[in-house]
Amino acid sequence: MSGTSLRCRVCERELPLAPVSACPACHGPVDVAYDLTEARLVGGDGAPRSMWRYSDLLPHPPADLDTPGLTPLVAAPRLSEALGIELLLKLEDANPTHSFKDRIAATAVASARAYGFSTVCCASTGNLAEAIAARCAANGLEAVVLCPRGDLPLVPVPAYGARVFGVSGGFDDCRELEQQLESLFPWGFVGGNLHAVAAEGAKTIAYEIFEQLGASLPDAIVSPAASGMLVAKLAQGFAELGELGLWREPPPRLYAAQAGGCPPLASAWADDRPLSRVRPATEVRSLAIGDPVYGELAVGAARVSGGSIVAVPEEEIAARTAFLAELSGVFADSAGGVAVGALLDLVRSGAIAKGDRVVLVVTGSGLKPYGYGVSVTAEEVDFDVDAVLAALGVAPS
Ligand SMILES: *Cc1c(COP(=O)(O)O)cnc(C)c1O
Ligand SMILES: [Zn+2]
């Protein structure tokens, strides 16, 4: 959209919107900047029923306006009652490949087309890879995906015709490899020359929450965090609502949740010190990022909004994922269990008070091979109703 540019986060230099991975002057990270004086939050009548209804506030228009986004925001009455709060769930598992990464992929691929790239490369632990592979397939672009070798059997990316490499190492190594490839190939790189535009997709969750609550905002948001991109972009989205003159009160408190086995943000928060990278040792694949690119922004977002960053012990996570499913009917990626674990902590400590209206972001689905943190083995019974009743401990009447 016209008036859209890039701005260096360090030296604040403005650059034209282009596929660059860093500021040419100081090598700082770049973000997309908008001229908000002309922008509307939602397009006119007949605005798309997808995240593309916010195209004034996104870098490039897509080929297909129908998807992803505009996911349900639903009440969770049983969980609300159990916790004494008003809890709503933002169901990002309702996106085409069942995680919020479809929003990142949609902006990345729209921009890749605008820039004239025919191939898009990304590093991923699974969800981003699937989202990029699917969006590239829908748009006729090639996808090249770098995944940790250990996660490979769990990534259904070949189904979309993408090229997949199982890399010896973890996500952070895959990202480094992506950066090395960037100097060699004329492609779009989600962690490089498309990074600033790709990340913009995540903020549309903030806009949707605002619209879905009838132009209001909750008291608090609880979201899992790995790279910190989602939390940082939620904060940006809420700030932009203010800049557009649509919201005058304080933005929601942002609470980020990390897996105990990979807590770089939570550790920096707890010790009030700068970030340092960790070696991921978590079962939660979607959160196994030891070197969070948006870490400082995420920590800042938690601090400025009056929220915090919480680590949830590994041994609690599967039970929290199951707790969410049992009390809400939503089977989340184990990242959702991490968010629920943090929510329980925050309610217990009083950081989230009785009666608060809280949105928990269900970032992905448990119905992915790598989403299972919960045992899904079934009991076996014979084809016999009495056997079923016996297993249930109910006497036939
Ligand atoms: C990517 C992902 C996250 C973490 O998001 P960041 O933006 O990297 O902090 C959380 N949950 C799921 C399901 C994801 O795929
Ligand atoms: Zn700069």
CSV table of C-alpha atoms and ligand atoms in Angstrom, one decimal:
chain,number,residue,atom,x,y,z
A,1,MET,CA,0.0,0.0,0.0
A,2,SER,CA,1.3,3.5,-0.8
A,3,GLY,CA,3.2,5.2,2.0
A,4,THR,CA,4.5,1.9,3.3
A,5,SER,CA,8.2,1.7,3.9
A,6,LEU,CA,10.9,0.0,6.0
A,7,ARG,CA,12.4,1.5,9.1
A,8,CYS,CA,15.6,0.5,10.8
A,9,ARG,CA,15.0,-0.5,14.4
A,10,VAL,CA,18.4,0.9,15.5
A,11,CYS,CA,19.3,4.0,13.5
A,12,GLU,CA,15.6,4.7,12.5
A,13,ARG,CA,16.6,5.3,8.9
A,14,GLU,CA,13.6,5.0,6.4
A,15,LEU,CA,14.1,2.8,3.4
A,16,PRO,CA,11.8,2.0,0.5
A,17,LEU,CA,9.8,-1.3,0.8
A,18,ALA,CA,12.2,-3.8,-0.7
A,19,PRO,CA,13.6,-7.3,0.0
A,20,VAL,CA,16.4,-6.4,2.4
A,21,SER,CA,17.3,-8.4,5.5
A,22,ALA,CA,19.0,-5.6,7.4
A,23,CYS,CA,19.6,-1.9,7.4
A,24,PRO,CA,22.3,-1.2,4.8
A,25,ALA,CA,23.7,1.6,7.0
A,26,CYS,CA,24.0,-0.1,10.4
A,27,HIS,CA,23.0,-3.7,9.8
A,28,GLY,CA,20.2,-3.3,12.3
A,29,PRO,CA,16.9,-5.2,11.9
A,30,VAL,CA,14.2,-3.5,9.8
A,31,ASP,CA,10.4,-3.3,10.4
A,32,VAL,CA,7.6,-2.2,8.1
A,33,ALA,CA,6.3,1.3,8.7
A,34,TYR,CA,3.0,2.7,7.5
A,35,ASP,CA,1.6,6.1,6.9
A,36,LEU,CA,-1.4,5.7,9.2
A,37,THR,CA,-3.0,9.1,8.3
A,38,GLU,CA,-4.7,7.6,5.3
A,39,ALA,CA,-5.1,4.0,6.6
A,40,ARG,CA,-8.4,2.4,7.6
A,41,LEU,CA,-8.4,-0.6,9.9
A,42,VAL,CA,-11.0,-2.5,7.8
A,43,GLY,CA,-11.6,-2.1,4.1
A,44,GLY,CA,-15.1,-0.9,3.1
A,45,ASP,CA,-18.3,-2.9,2.6
A,46,GLY,CA,-17.5,-6.4,1.4
A,47,ALA,CA,-14.1,-6.4,3.1
A,48,PRO,CA,-12.6,-9.9,2.9
A,49,ARG,CA,-13.6,-12.4,5.6
A,50,SER,CA,-9.9,-13.0,6.3
A,51,MET,CA,-6.8,-11.2,7.6
A,52,TRP,CA,-6.8,-9.3,4.2
A,53,ARG,CA,-9.7,-7.1,5.5
A,54,TYR,CA,-6.7,-5.2,7.1
A,55,SER,CA,-4.8,-4.8,3.8
A,56,ASP,CA,-4.3,-1.0,4.4
A,57,LEU,CA,-2.0,-2.1,7.3
A,58,LEU,CA,-0.2,-4.9,5.5
A,59,PRO,CA,2.8,-4.6,3.1
A,60,HIS,CA,1.5,-6.2,-0.2
A,61,PRO,CA,-1.8,-7.4,-1.4
A,62,PRO,CA,-2.1,-11.2,-2.0
A,63,ALA,CA,-3.3,-13.2,-5.0
A,64,ASP,CA,-6.1,-14.7,-2.9
A,65,LEU,CA,-8.1,-12.6,-0.4
A,66,ASP,CA,-10.1,-15.4,1.1
A,67,THR,CA,-7.7,-16.9,3.6
A,68,PRO,CA,-6.1,-17.1,6.2
A,69,GLY,CA,-7.3,-15.5,9.4
A,70,LEU,CA,-10.6,-14.2,10.9
A,71,THR,CA,-10.4,-17.2,13.2
A,72,PRO,CA,-13.0,-17.7,15.9
A,73,LEU,CA,-12.8,-15.9,19.2
A,74,VAL,CA,-14.9,-18.1,21.5
A,75,ALA,CA,-15.9,-18.1,25.2
A,76,ALA,CA,-14.6,-20.9,27.4
A,77,PRO,CA,-17.3,-21.0,30.1
A,78,ARG,CA,-16.1,-24.0,32.0
A,79,LEU,CA,-12.5,-22.8,32.2
A,80,SER,CA,-13.7,-19.3,33.0
A,81,GLU,CA,-15.7,-20.7,35.9
A,82,ALA,CA,-12.8,-22.9,37.1
A,83,LEU,CA,-10.5,-19.9,37.1
A,84,GLY,CA,-12.9,-17.1,38.2
A,85,ILE,CA,-12.1,-15.0,35.1
A,86,GLU,CA,-13.8,-14.3,31.8
A,87,LEU,CA,-11.7,-16.4,29.4
A,88,LEU,CA,-11.9,-16.3,25.6
A,89,LEU,CA,-9.9,-18.5,23.2
A,90,LYS,CA,-8.5,-17.2,19.9
A,91,LEU,CA,-8.6,-20.4,17.8
A,92,GLU,CA,-5.6,-20.1,15.5
A,93,ASP,CA,-5.9,-23.8,14.8
A,94,ALA,CA,-8.8,-22.8,12.5
A,95,ASN,CA,-6.3,-21.5,9.9
A,96,PRO,CA,-5.7,-23.6,6.7
A,97,THR,CA,-2.7,-25.5,8.0
A,98,HIS,CA,-3.9,-25.2,11.7
A,99,SER,CA,-1.5,-22.6,13.2
A,100,PHE,CA,-1.1,-18.9,13.2
A,101,LYS,CA,1.9,-19.4,10.9
A,102,ASP,CA,-0.5,-19.3,8.0
A,103,ARG,CA,-0.7,-15.5,8.6
A,104,ILE,CA,3.1,-15.2,8.4
A,105,ALA,CA,3.2,-17.3,5.3
A,106,ALA,CA,0.4,-15.3,3.7
A,107,THR,CA,2.3,-12.0,4.1
A,108,ALA,CA,5.6,-13.6,3.1
A,109,VAL,CA,4.2,-15.1,-0.1
A,110,ALA,CA,2.2,-12.0,-1.0
A,111,SER,CA,5.4,-10.0,-0.8
A,112,ALA,CA,7.5,-12.7,-2.5
A,113,ARG,CA,5.1,-12.3,-5.5
A,114,ALA,CA,5.3,-8.5,-5.4
A,115,TYR,CA,9.1,-8.7,-5.3
A,116,GLY,CA,9.2,-11.2,-8.2
A,117,PHE,CA,10.6,-14.2,-6.4
A,118,SER,CA,9.7,-17.6,-7.7
A,119,THR,CA,11.1,-19.5,-4.7
A,120,VAL,CA,10.6,-19.0,-1.0
A,121,CYS,CA,12.9,-20.6,1.6
A,122,CYS,CA,12.3,-20.9,5.4
A,123,ALA,CA,13.7,-22.6,8.5
A,124,SER,CA,11.1,-24.2,10.7
A,125,THR,CA,10.4,-26.7,13.4
A,126,GLY,CA,7.2,-27.6,11.6
A,127,ASN,CA,4.3,-25.2,11.6
A,128,LEU,CA,6.0,-22.5,9.5
A,129,ALA,CA,7.3,-25.0,7.1
A,130,GLU,CA,3.8,-26.4,6.5
A,131,ALA,CA,2.2,-22.9,6.2
A,132,ILE,CA,4.9,-21.8,3.7
A,133,ALA,CA,4.7,-25.0,1.7
A,134,ALA,CA,0.9,-24.7,1.5
A,135,ARG,CA,0.8,-21.0,0.5
A,136,CYS,CA,3.5,-21.5,-2.1
A,137,ALA,CA,1.5,-24.4,-3.5
A,138,ALA,CA,-1.6,-22.2,-3.7
A,139,ASN,CA,0.3,-19.4,-5.5
A,140,GLY,CA,2.5,-21.6,-7.8
A,141,LEU,CA,5.8,-20.7,-6.1
A,142,GLU,CA,8.5,-23.2,-5.1
A,143,ALA,CA,9.1,-23.7,-1.4
A,144,VAL,CA,12.4,-24.9,0.1
A,145,VAL,CA,12.2,-25.8,3.7
A,146,LEU,CA,15.0,-26.5,6.2
A,147,CYS,CA,13.9,-28.6,9.2
A,148,PRO,CA,15.8,-30.1,12.1
A,149,ARG,CA,16.4,-33.7,11.0
A,150,GLY,CA,14.9,-35.1,14.2
A,151,ASP,CA,11.5,-33.4,13.4
A,152,LEU,CA,11.4,-34.4,9.8
A,153,PRO,CA,9.2,-37.5,10.0
A,154,LEU,CA,6.7,-35.3,11.7
A,155,VAL,CA,6.5,-32.6,9.0
A,156,PRO,CA,3.9,-33.2,6.3
A,157,VAL,CA,5.5,-30.7,3.9
A,158,PRO,CA,6.3,-33.0,1.0
A,159,ALA,CA,2.5,-33.4,0.5
A,160,TYR,CA,2.5,-29.8,-0.8
A,161,GLY,CA,5.2,-30.5,-3.3
A,162,ALA,CA,7.8,-28.5,-1.3
A,163,ARG,CA,11.5,-29.4,-1.3
A,164,VAL,CA,12.5,-30.4,2.3
A,165,PHE,CA,15.9,-30.7,3.8
A,166,GLY,CA,16.4,-32.5,7.1
A,167,VAL,CA,19.3,-30.6,8.6
A,168,SER,CA,21.5,-32.1,11.3
A,169,GLY,CA,21.0,-29.8,14.2
A,170,GLY,CA,18.1,-27.8,15.7
A,171,PHE,CA,16.0,-24.8,14.5
A,172,ASP,CA,18.7,-22.3,15.3
A,173,ASP,CA,21.1,-24.2,13.0
A,174,CYS,CA,18.5,-24.3,10.3
A,175,ARG,CA,18.1,-20.5,10.6
A,176,GLU,CA,21.8,-20.0,10.3
A,177,LEU,CA,21.9,-22.2,7.2
A,178,GLU,CA,19.0,-20.2,5.7
A,179,GLN,CA,21.1,-17.0,6.2
A,180,GLN,CA,24.1,-18.7,4.4
A,181,LEU,CA,21.8,-19.7,1.5
A,182,GLU,CA,20.6,-16.1,1.2
A,183,SER,CA,23.9,-14.9,-0.1
A,184,LEU,CA,23.8,-17.7,-2.8
A,185,PHE,CA,20.3,-17.8,-4.2
A,186,PRO,CA,17.9,-15.1,-5.7
A,187,TRP,CA,15.1,-16.4,-3.5
A,188,GLY,CA,12.8,-14.9,-0.9
A,189,PHE,CA,13.9,-15.9,2.6
A,190,VAL,CA,11.4,-15.8,5.5
A,191,GLY,CA,14.1,-15.4,8.0
A,192,GLY,CA,16.0,-12.9,5.8
A,193,ASN,CA,14.8,-10.6,3.0
A,194,LEU,CA,11.1,-11.3,3.7
A,195,HIS,CA,11.4,-11.3,7.5
A,196,ALA,CA,10.0,-7.8,8.1
A,197,VAL,CA,7.0,-8.3,5.8
A,198,ALA,CA,6.3,-11.9,6.9
A,199,ALA,CA,6.2,-10.9,10.6
A,200,GLU,CA,3.5,-8.3,9.9
A,201,GLY,CA,0.9,-11.1,9.4
A,202,ALA,CA,0.9,-11.9,13.1
A,203,LYS,CA,-0.4,-8.5,14.2
A,204,THR,CA,-3.7,-9.2,12.5
A,205,ILE,CA,-4.6,-11.3,15.5
A,206,ALA,CA,-4.6,-8.2,17.6
A,207,TYR,CA,-6.9,-6.4,15.1
A,208,GLU,CA,-9.3,-9.3,15.0
A,209,ILE,CA,-9.6,-9.5,18.8
A,210,PHE,CA,-10.5,-5.8,18.8
A,211,GLU,CA,-13.1,-6.3,16.1
A,212,GLN,CA,-14.5,-9.5,17.5
A,213,LEU,CA,-14.9,-7.8,21.0
A,214,GLY,CA,-17.0,-5.1,19.4
A,215,ALA,CA,-14.3,-2.5,19.2
A,216,SER,CA,-12.9,-3.2,22.7
A,217,LEU,CA,-9.9,-5.0,24.1
A,218,PRO,CA,-9.5,-7.5,26.9
A,219,ASP,CA,-7.6,-6.8,30.2
A,220,ALA,CA,-4.9,-9.3,29.3
A,221,ILE,CA,-3.6,-11.6,26.6
A,222,VAL,CA,-1.8,-14.9,27.3
A,223,SER,CA,0.3,-16.3,24.4
A,224,PRO,CA,3.1,-18.8,24.0
A,225,ALA,CA,6.4,-17.4,22.8
A,226,ALA,CA,9.4,-18.9,21.0
A,227,SER,CA,11.0,-16.3,18.7
A,228,GLY,CA,8.9,-13.7,20.4
A,229,MET,CA,7.5,-12.6,17.1
A,230,LEU,CA,3.9,-13.2,17.9
A,231,VAL,CA,4.0,-11.3,21.2
A,232,ALA,CA,6.0,-8.4,19.7
A,233,LYS,CA,3.5,-8.2,16.8
A,234,LEU,CA,0.4,-8.3,19.1
A,235,ALA,CA,1.9,-5.3,20.9
A,236,GLN,CA,2.5,-3.5,17.6
A,237,GLY,CA,-1.1,-4.3,16.5
A,238,PHE,CA,-2.6,-2.8,19.7
A,239,ALA,CA,-0.3,0.2,19.4
A,240,GLU,CA,-1.5,0.8,15.9
A,241,LEU,CA,-5.1,0.7,17.0
A,242,GLY,CA,-4.1,3.6,19.3
A,243,GLU,CA,-2.3,5.5,16.5
A,244,LEU,CA,-5.4,5.1,14.3
A,245,GLY,CA,-7.4,6.8,17.0
A,246,LEU,CA,-9.6,3.7,17.6
A,247,TRP,CA,-8.5,2.9,21.2
A,248,ARG,CA,-7.6,5.4,24.0
A,249,GLU,CA,-7.3,3.2,27.0
A,250,PRO,CA,-4.2,1.3,28.0
A,251,PRO,CA,-3.6,-1.8,25.8
A,252,PRO,CA,-4.0,-5.3,27.2
A,253,ARG,CA,-1.3,-6.7,29.5
A,254,LEU,CA,0.7,-9.1,27.5
A,255,TYR,CA,1.8,-12.3,29.2
A,256,ALA,CA,4.2,-14.6,27.3
A,257,ALA,CA,4.5,-18.3,28.1
A,258,GLN,CA,7.6,-20.4,27.5
A,259,ALA,CA,8.4,-24.1,27.9
A,260,GLY,CA,10.6,-24.8,30.9
A,261,GLY,CA,13.1,-26.6,28.7
A,262,CYS,CA,13.7,-23.6,26.4
A,263,PRO,CA,13.1,-20.4,28.4
A,264,PRO,CA,15.4,-17.7,27.0
A,265,LEU,CA,12.8,-14.9,27.4
A,266,ALA,CA,11.5,-16.1,30.7
A,267,SER,CA,15.0,-16.4,32.2
A,268,ALA,CA,16.0,-12.9,31.0
A,269,TRP,CA,12.7,-11.7,32.5
A,270,ALA,CA,13.2,-13.4,35.8
A,271,ASP,CA,16.8,-12.2,36.3
A,272,ASP,CA,16.1,-8.8,34.7
A,273,ARG,CA,19.1,-9.2,32.4
A,274,PRO,CA,19.8,-9.1,28.7
A,275,LEU,CA,18.8,-12.1,26.6
A,276,SER,CA,21.2,-15.0,26.2
A,277,ARG,CA,20.7,-17.9,23.9
A,278,VAL,CA,19.9,-21.4,25.4
A,279,ARG,CA,20.1,-24.9,24.0
A,280,PRO,CA,16.5,-26.1,23.6
A,281,ALA,CA,15.6,-29.1,25.7
A,282,THR,CA,11.9,-29.1,25.3
A,283,GLU,CA,9.3,-31.6,24.1
A,284,VAL,CA,7.3,-28.6,22.7
A,285,ARG,CA,8.7,-28.5,19.1
A,286,SER,CA,6.9,-25.3,18.2
A,287,LEU,CA,8.7,-23.5,21.0
A,288,ALA,CA,12.2,-25.0,20.6
A,289,ILE,CA,13.9,-21.8,19.7
A,290,GLY,CA,17.0,-21.0,21.7
A,291,ASP,CA,18.0,-17.7,20.1
A,292,PRO,CA,14.8,-15.6,19.8
A,293,VAL,CA,15.0,-13.0,17.1
A,294,TYR,CA,12.2,-10.9,18.5
A,295,GLY,CA,13.3,-11.5,22.0
A,296,GLU,CA,14.0,-8.0,23.0
A,297,LEU,CA,10.8,-6.7,21.5
A,298,ALA,CA,8.8,-9.4,23.3
A,299,VAL,CA,10.4,-8.6,26.6
A,300,GLY,CA,9.8,-4.9,26.0
A,301,ALA,CA,6.1,-5.6,25.1
A,302,ALA,CA,5.5,-7.6,28.3
A,303,ARG,CA,7.2,-4.9,30.4
A,304,VAL,CA,5.5,-1.8,28.8
A,305,SER,CA,2.1,-3.4,28.9
A,306,GLY,CA,2.3,-4.4,32.6
A,307,GLY,CA,2.5,-8.1,31.8
A,308,SER,CA,5.2,-10.7,32.3
A,309,ILE,CA,7.0,-13.7,30.9
A,310,VAL,CA,6.4,-17.1,32.6
A,311,ALA,CA,8.2,-20.5,32.2
A,312,VAL,CA,6.1,-23.6,32.6
A,313,PRO,CA,7.9,-26.8,33.8
A,314,GLU,CA,8.2,-29.4,31.1
A,315,GLU,CA,6.6,-32.1,33.3
A,316,GLU,CA,3.4,-30.0,33.6
A,317,ILE,CA,2.8,-29.2,30.0
A,318,ALA,CA,1.1,-32.4,28.7
A,319,ALA,CA,-1.4,-32.2,31.7
A,320,ARG,CA,-2.1,-28.5,30.9
A,321,THR,CA,-2.8,-29.4,27.2
A,322,ALA,CA,-5.2,-32.1,28.4
A,323,PHE,CA,-6.8,-29.7,30.9
A,324,LEU,CA,-7.6,-27.3,28.1
A,325,ALA,CA,-9.1,-30.0,26.0
A,326,GLU,CA,-11.1,-31.4,28.9
A,327,LEU,CA,-12.6,-28.1,30.0
A,328,SER,CA,-13.0,-26.4,26.6
A,329,GLY,CA,-13.2,-29.0,23.9
A,330,VAL,CA,-10.1,-27.5,22.2
A,331,PHE,CA,-7.1,-29.8,21.6
A,332,ALA,CA,-4.2,-27.5,21.2
A,333,ASP,CA,-0.6,-27.8,20.1
A,334,SER,CA,1.4,-28.4,23.3
A,335,ALA,CA,2.3,-24.7,23.1
A,336,GLY,CA,-1.3,-24.2,24.1
A,337,GLY,CA,-0.6,-26.3,27.2
A,338,VAL,CA,2.3,-23.9,27.9
A,339,ALA,CA,0.0,-20.9,27.7
A,340,VAL,CA,-2.6,-22.6,30.0
A,341,GLY,CA,0.1,-23.5,32.5
A,342,ALA,CA,1.2,-19.8,32.5
A,343,LEU,CA,-2.5,-18.7,32.9
A,344,LEU,CA,-3.0,-21.0,35.9
A,345,ASP,CA,0.2,-19.5,37.5
A,346,LEU,CA,-0.9,-15.9,36.8
A,347,VAL,CA,-4.3,-16.5,38.3
A,348,ARG,CA,-2.8,-18.2,41.4
A,349,SER,CA,-0.4,-15.4,41.9
A,350,GLY,CA,-3.1,-12.7,41.5
A,351,ALA,CA,-1.3,-11.1,38.5
A,352,ILE,CA,-4.5,-11.9,36.6
A,353,ALA,CA,-7.4,-10.9,39.0
A,354,LYS,CA,-10.8,-12.4,39.5
A,355,GLY,CA,-13.2,-11.1,36.8
A,356,ASP,CA,-10.5,-10.1,34.4
A,357,ARG,CA,-11.3,-10.6,30.7
A,358,VAL,CA,-8.5,-12.6,29.2
A,359,VAL,CA,-7.8,-13.9,25.7
A,360,LEU,CA,-5.6,-17.0,25.5
A,361,VAL,CA,-4.1,-17.5,22.0
A,362,VAL,CA,-4.4,-21.1,20.9
A,363,THR,CA,-1.6,-20.8,18.4
A,364,GLY,CA,-1.8,-24.2,16.8
A,365,SER,CA,-3.6,-27.6,16.8
A,366,GLY,CA,-2.9,-30.7,18.7
A,367,LEU,CA,-4.1,-32.6,15.6
A,368,LYS,CA,-0.6,-32.4,14.1
A,369,PRO,CA,1.9,-35.2,14.5
A,370,TYR,CA,4.3,-32.9,16.2
A,371,GLY,CA,1.5,-31.3,18.3
A,372,TYR,CA,1.0,-34.3,20.5
A,373,GLY,CA,2.3,-33.9,24.0
A,374,VAL,CA,-0.7,-35.9,25.2
A,375,SER,CA,-0.9,-39.6,25.0
A,376,VAL,CA,-3.6,-40.6,22.4
A,377,THR,CA,-3.5,-44.3,22.7
A,378,ALA,CA,-6.9,-46.0,22.8
A,379,GLU,CA,-8.2,-48.8,24.9
A,380,GLU,CA,-8.9,-51.9,22.9
A,381,VAL,CA,-12.3,-53.6,23.2
A,382,ASP,CA,-14.0,-56.4,21.3
A,383,PHE,CA,-17.0,-55.7,19.0
A,384,ASP,CA,-19.3,-56.2,21.8
A,385,VAL,CA,-21.4,-53.7,23.8
A,386,ASP,CA,-20.9,-55.6,27.0
A,387,ALA,CA,-17.2,-55.3,26.6
A,388,VAL,CA,-17.5,-51.6,26.3
A,389,LEU,CA,-19.8,-51.3,29.3
A,390,ALA,CA,-17.4,-53.5,31.3
A,391,ALA,CA,-14.5,-51.2,30.3
A,392,LEU,CA,-16.6,-48.2,31.5
A,393,GLY,CA,-17.5,-50.0,34.7
A,394,VAL,CA,-21.2,-49.8,33.9
A,395,ALA,CA,-23.5,-52.8,34.5
A,396,PRO,CA,-25.8,-53.6,31.5
A,397,SER,CA,-29.4,-52.8,32.5
B,1,LIG,C1,5.6,-20.6,16.0
B,1,LIG,C2,4.7,-21.0,17.1
B,1,LIG,C3,4.7,-20.4,18.3
B,1,LIG,C4,5.7,-19.4,18.7
B,1,LIG,O1,5.6,-18.2,18.1
B,1,LIG,P1,6.8,-17.1,18.0
B,1,LIG,O2,6.2,-16.0,17.2
B,1,LIG,O3,8.0,-17.8,17.4
B,1,LIG,O4,7.0,-16.7,19.4
B,1,LIG,C5,3.8,-20.8,19.3
B,1,LIG,N1,2.9,-21.8,19.0
B,1,LIG,C6,2.8,-22.4,17.8
B,1,LIG,C7,1.8,-23.5,17.6
B,1,LIG,C8,3.7,-22.0,16.8
B,1,LIG,O5,3.7,-22.7,15.6
B,2,ZN,ZN,20.2,1.3,10.6
